[in-house]
Short mmCIF file of C-alpha atoms in Angstrom, two decimals:
data_model
loop_
_atom_site.label_atom_id
_atom_site.label_comp_id
_atom_site.label_asym_id
_atom_site.label_seq_id
_atom_site.Cartn_x
_atom_site.Cartn_y
_atom_site.Cartn_z
CA UNK A 1 128.57 86.77 98.37
CA UNK A 2 126.83 86.29 95.02
CA UNK A 3 125.59 82.95 93.68
CA UNK A 4 123.62 81.67 90.68
CA UNK A 5 120.73 79.27 91.39
CA UNK A 6 119.19 77.41 88.45
CA UNK A 7 115.45 76.81 88.49
CA UNK A 8 114.10 73.27 88.79
CA UNK A 9 111.02 71.91 87.05
CA UNK A 10 108.60 70.47 89.60
CA UNK A 11 104.91 69.68 89.99
CA UNK A 12 102.83 70.85 92.95
CA UNK A 13 99.22 71.36 93.96
CA UNK A 14 97.03 69.08 91.85
CA UNK A 15 99.71 68.75 89.18
CA UNK A 16 100.62 72.36 88.36
CA UNK A 17 103.96 72.51 86.53
CA UNK A 18 106.32 75.02 88.10
CA UNK A 19 109.81 76.46 87.93
CA UNK A 20 111.04 76.35 91.55
CA UNK A 21 114.08 78.34 92.66
CA UNK A 22 113.67 78.37 96.46
CA UNK A 23 112.64 75.20 98.27
CA UNK A 24 114.91 72.81 96.36
CA UNK A 25 117.94 70.66 97.16
CA UNK A 26 120.09 73.43 95.68
CA UNK A 27 118.52 76.21 97.77
CA UNK A 28 116.31 74.98 100.62
CA UNK A 29 115.63 78.54 101.79
CA UNK A 30 117.15 82.01 101.82
CA UNK A 31 116.12 83.40 105.21
CA UNK A 32 113.49 84.87 105.46
CA UNK A 33 112.29 83.46 102.09
CA UNK A 34 111.20 79.82 102.06
CA UNK A 35 109.72 79.19 98.63
CA UNK A 36 109.58 80.86 95.24
CA UNK A 37 107.68 79.23 92.37
CA UNK A 38 106.94 80.54 88.91
CA UNK A 39 103.91 79.12 87.06
CA UNK A 40 104.03 80.15 83.42
CA UNK A 41 102.40 78.35 80.51
CA UNK A 42 99.98 78.71 77.62
CA UNK A 43 99.09 75.00 77.92
CA UNK A 44 96.09 74.74 80.24
CA UNK A 45 97.00 71.14 81.12
CA UNK A 46 100.05 72.53 82.95
CA UNK A 47 97.94 74.46 85.46
CA UNK A 48 94.19 73.89 85.12
CA UNK A 49 93.99 71.60 88.20
CA UNK A 50 95.27 74.48 90.33
CA UNK A 51 95.97 74.35 94.05
CA UNK A 52 93.00 72.76 95.87
CA UNK A 53 92.31 73.45 99.56
CA UNK A 54 95.46 72.99 101.68
CA UNK A 55 96.78 74.29 105.04
CA UNK A 56 99.52 76.71 106.13
CA UNK A 57 100.94 77.77 109.48
CA UNK A 58 103.82 80.03 110.54
CA UNK A 59 104.34 81.94 107.27
CA UNK A 60 102.97 84.52 104.86
CA UNK A 61 102.18 83.48 101.27
CA UNK A 62 102.16 85.97 98.42
CA UNK A 63 100.69 85.27 94.99
CA UNK A 64 101.52 87.76 92.24
CA UNK A 65 99.75 87.40 88.89
CA UNK A 66 101.24 88.89 85.74
CA UNK A 67 98.90 87.20 83.26
CA UNK A 68 95.73 85.14 83.72
CA UNK A 69 93.58 84.79 86.83
CA UNK A 70 93.31 82.77 90.04
CA UNK A 71 90.23 82.53 92.26
CA UNK A 72 91.09 82.44 95.98
CA UNK A 73 88.96 80.99 98.76
CA UNK A 74 89.97 80.27 102.35
CA UNK A 75 88.64 78.82 105.60
CA UNK A 76 88.16 82.29 107.12
CA UNK A 77 85.53 83.20 104.55
CA UNK A 78 87.76 85.32 102.31
CA UNK A 79 87.23 85.11 98.56
CA UNK A 80 88.89 86.96 95.71
CA UNK A 81 89.37 86.87 91.95
CA UNK A 82 93.06 87.62 91.43
CA UNK A 83 93.47 89.26 88.02
CA UNK A 84 96.52 90.14 85.92
CA UNK A 85 98.84 92.54 87.75
CA UNK A 86 97.28 91.94 91.16
CA UNK A 87 98.65 90.51 94.41
CA UNK A 88 97.18 88.31 97.11
CA UNK A 89 99.07 88.66 100.41
CA UNK A 90 97.95 86.09 102.95
CA UNK A 91 99.24 85.82 106.50
CA UNK A 92 98.72 82.22 107.56
CA UNK A 93 99.80 82.87 111.14
CA UNK A 94 98.31 80.30 113.56
CA UNK A 95 96.64 78.46 110.69
CA UNK A 96 94.47 78.72 107.61
CA UNK A 97 93.28 76.55 104.73
CA UNK A 98 93.01 78.04 101.26
CA UNK A 99 92.77 77.19 97.60
CA UNK A 100 93.80 78.96 94.40
CA UNK A 101 92.21 77.81 91.16
CA UNK A 102 92.63 79.16 87.59
CA UNK A 103 89.63 81.23 86.52
CA UNK A 104 89.84 80.34 82.82
CA UNK A 105 89.52 77.15 80.78
CA UNK A 106 92.13 78.29 78.28
CA UNK A 107 94.71 81.04 77.96
CA UNK A 108 98.10 82.07 79.28
CA UNK A 109 98.89 81.86 82.99
CA UNK A 110 101.95 83.58 84.48
CA UNK A 111 102.51 84.28 88.14
CA UNK A 112 104.48 83.63 91.33
CA UNK A 113 104.04 82.12 94.75
CA UNK A 114 106.38 83.34 97.50
CA UNK A 115 106.58 82.17 101.12
CA UNK A 116 107.99 84.42 103.84
CA UNK A 117 108.85 83.04 107.26
CA UNK A 118 107.52 84.71 110.42
CA UNK A 119 109.54 85.17 113.63
CA UNK A 120 108.61 82.91 116.55
CA UNK A 121 106.92 85.71 118.50
CA UNK A 122 104.32 86.29 115.76
CA UNK A 123 104.01 82.86 114.15
CA UNK A 124 100.68 82.25 115.86
CA UNK A 125 99.02 85.59 115.08
CA UNK A 126 95.55 85.66 113.57
CA UNK A 127 95.41 85.01 109.82
CA UNK A 128 94.94 87.97 107.49
CA UNK A 129 94.03 88.27 103.80
CA UNK A 130 94.79 91.24 101.54
CA UNK A 131 93.92 91.65 97.87
CA UNK A 132 96.02 94.41 96.27
CA UNK A 133 94.78 95.95 93.03
CA UNK A 134 97.19 96.77 90.23
CA UNK A 135 96.45 100.50 90.41
CA UNK A 136 97.38 100.58 94.12
CA UNK A 137 101.00 99.59 93.45
CA UNK A 138 103.31 102.49 92.45
CA UNK A 139 105.04 102.24 89.06
CA UNK A 140 108.30 104.20 88.89
CA UNK A 141 109.77 104.91 85.45
CA UNK A 142 113.20 106.46 85.01
CA UNK A 143 116.16 106.17 82.63
CA UNK A 144 115.33 102.80 81.05
CA UNK A 145 114.08 101.29 84.32
CA UNK A 146 110.47 100.50 85.29
CA UNK A 147 109.81 99.39 88.86
CA UNK A 148 106.48 98.09 90.17
CA UNK A 149 106.56 98.33 93.97
CA UNK A 150 104.56 95.66 95.82
CA UNK A 151 106.27 96.28 99.16
CA UNK A 152 109.26 98.29 100.24
CA UNK A 153 110.57 101.64 99.01
CA UNK A 154 112.14 102.74 95.73
CA UNK A 155 112.87 106.28 94.59
CA UNK A 156 110.96 107.68 97.61
CA UNK A 157 107.79 105.74 96.74
CA UNK A 158 106.44 102.97 98.95
CA UNK A 159 104.48 99.84 98.08
CA UNK A 160 101.00 99.32 99.59
CA UNK A 161 101.76 96.20 101.64
CA UNK A 162 102.91 96.53 105.24
CA UNK A 163 103.92 92.95 106.01
CA UNK A 164 104.26 91.55 109.52
CA UNK A 165 107.94 90.89 108.76
CA UNK A 166 109.20 93.68 106.48
CA UNK A 167 110.51 92.72 103.05
CA UNK A 168 111.01 94.42 99.71
CA UNK A 169 109.18 92.93 96.71
CA UNK A 170 109.40 94.59 93.28
CA UNK A 171 108.91 93.68 89.62
CA UNK A 172 111.61 95.41 87.57
CA UNK A 173 111.81 95.83 83.78
CA UNK A 174 114.96 97.12 82.07
CA UNK A 175 115.35 98.69 78.65
CA UNK A 176 119.03 99.57 78.36
CA UNK A 177 118.82 100.69 81.98
CA UNK A 178 120.44 100.09 85.36
CA UNK A 179 118.51 99.28 88.54
CA UNK A 180 120.42 100.39 91.63
CA UNK A 181 119.37 99.84 95.23
CA UNK A 182 120.59 99.52 98.78
CA UNK A 183 120.38 95.97 100.11
CA UNK A 184 119.43 93.99 103.19
CA UNK A 185 121.02 90.78 104.46
CA UNK A 186 119.33 88.53 101.87
CA UNK A 187 118.68 89.73 98.32
CA UNK A 188 117.22 87.79 95.40
CA UNK A 189 117.04 88.59 91.70
CA UNK A 190 114.77 86.15 89.84
CA UNK A 191 115.11 86.72 86.10
CA UNK A 192 111.80 86.27 84.29
CA UNK A 193 112.63 87.91 80.96
CA UNK A 194 115.79 88.16 78.86
CA UNK A 195 119.18 88.37 80.54
CA UNK A 196 120.57 90.62 83.27
CA UNK A 197 123.96 91.22 84.86
CA UNK A 198 124.15 91.70 88.62
CA UNK A 199 127.02 93.66 90.18
CA UNK A 200 127.50 93.38 93.95
CA UNK A 201 130.72 94.77 95.35
CA UNK A 202 133.61 93.34 93.34
CA UNK A 203 131.54 90.38 92.12
CA UNK A 204 129.45 90.12 88.97
CA UNK A 205 127.17 87.44 87.51
CA UNK A 206 124.93 87.13 84.46
CA UNK A 207 121.65 85.20 84.60
CA UNK A 208 118.98 84.38 82.04
CA UNK A 209 115.24 83.87 82.40
CA UNK A 210 114.30 81.05 84.79
CA UNK A 211 117.28 81.46 87.09
CA UNK A 212 117.97 83.27 90.37
CA UNK A 213 120.90 85.25 91.72
CA UNK A 214 121.35 85.27 95.51
CA UNK A 215 123.27 88.21 96.97
CA UNK A 216 124.19 88.35 100.66
CA UNK A 217 126.15 90.66 102.95
CA UNK A 218 126.68 93.66 100.67
CA UNK A 219 125.55 97.27 101.06
CA UNK A 220 124.20 97.78 97.53
CA UNK A 221 123.85 96.20 94.11
CA UNK A 222 122.98 97.11 90.56
CA UNK A 223 121.35 95.15 87.76
CA UNK A 224 121.92 95.92 84.08
CA UNK A 225 119.99 94.67 81.09
CA UNK A 226 119.05 95.63 77.54
CA UNK A 227 115.62 93.95 77.51
CA UNK A 228 115.55 92.15 80.86
CA UNK A 229 113.00 91.70 83.60
CA UNK A 230 113.22 90.31 87.14
CA UNK A 231 111.66 90.10 90.57
CA UNK A 232 113.70 91.79 93.29
CA UNK A 233 113.24 90.44 96.83
CA UNK A 234 115.11 91.67 99.87
CA UNK A 235 114.84 91.05 103.62
CA UNK A 236 116.83 90.69 106.81
CA UNK A 237 117.37 87.09 107.96
CA UNK A 238 115.31 86.13 111.00
CA UNK A 239 118.07 83.86 112.25
CA UNK A 240 115.94 81.48 114.32
CA UNK A 241 115.83 77.66 114.43
CA UNK A 242 113.81 76.16 111.59
CA UNK A 243 111.48 73.17 111.52
CA UNK A 244 109.66 72.61 108.24
CA UNK A 245 107.15 70.09 107.00
CA UNK A 246 105.28 70.72 103.76
CA UNK A 247 103.13 73.87 104.22
CA UNK A 248 104.18 74.38 107.87
CA UNK A 249 107.26 76.39 108.88
CA UNK A 250 107.88 76.50 112.62
CA UNK A 251 110.81 76.62 115.06
CA UNK A 252 110.71 73.15 116.61
CA UNK A 253 109.72 69.62 115.62
CA UNK A 254 107.21 69.65 118.47
CA UNK A 255 105.48 72.65 116.90
CA UNK A 256 105.38 70.83 113.56
CA UNK A 257 103.79 67.79 115.18
CA UNK A 258 101.22 70.07 116.83
CA UNK A 259 100.39 71.66 113.47
CA UNK A 260 99.90 68.24 111.87
CA UNK A 261 97.73 67.09 114.78
CA UNK A 262 95.67 70.28 114.67
CA UNK A 263 95.12 69.82 110.94
CA UNK A 264 94.14 66.17 111.37
CA UNK A 265 91.74 67.17 114.16
CA UNK A 266 90.20 69.90 112.03
CA UNK A 267 91.20 72.72 114.39
CA UNK A 268 94.24 74.21 112.62
CA UNK A 269 92.33 77.37 111.74
CA UNK A 270 90.44 77.70 115.04
#
């Protein structure tokens, strides 16, 4: 199955303007992925208020910066200045509070926030924070294709992140090239530059910047483009019951109520 999902303009955090493609009425989630936002603007009023301190439980959150900077701080004492090309991979697990604030007063900001669900058996693991430098992520160049590997494997090279629930996360640029890869149960192509054409089995779709193509239940796919760029995400569905409320993703409503109570009592991250 192959499907085009159009991005929706939303506001989140303290008023940051976003293009949201997962976590909408059109696509609530694509198991195991629960949210994908793009923040991209040269108008500081669109993002300067950032994402003040807020909680998470039951998921991993990944912030990938292409341009600009974010300063991270969390309730476990972790701090980091996320620069262009770098990745912040945070496992919320049993609970954590964090904030991400732009590090400039002017300039261009371009990046992504991704949420990955965790299976029930590891939802309450201890939180973990990882700051991945640009030079630590392999960059594969071949035949009009450039692939930055954040996690997963491409052309026998592996990204630096070993996530608690394994996914593939890559930033792909095409210059009259074809990106070909084996797939998992859920596969996402978010187009951030130009146009691309996705071929999966007998089906084919074209998408332009700002939109997503969802591909499920095929063995492989290829993406063609003259001057296109996209994020490629792939993972096996967890297939468990879902209960979701804001920044909490759990398996039952009772667990959601417990997360809310723990946050209100100030013990979410204990």
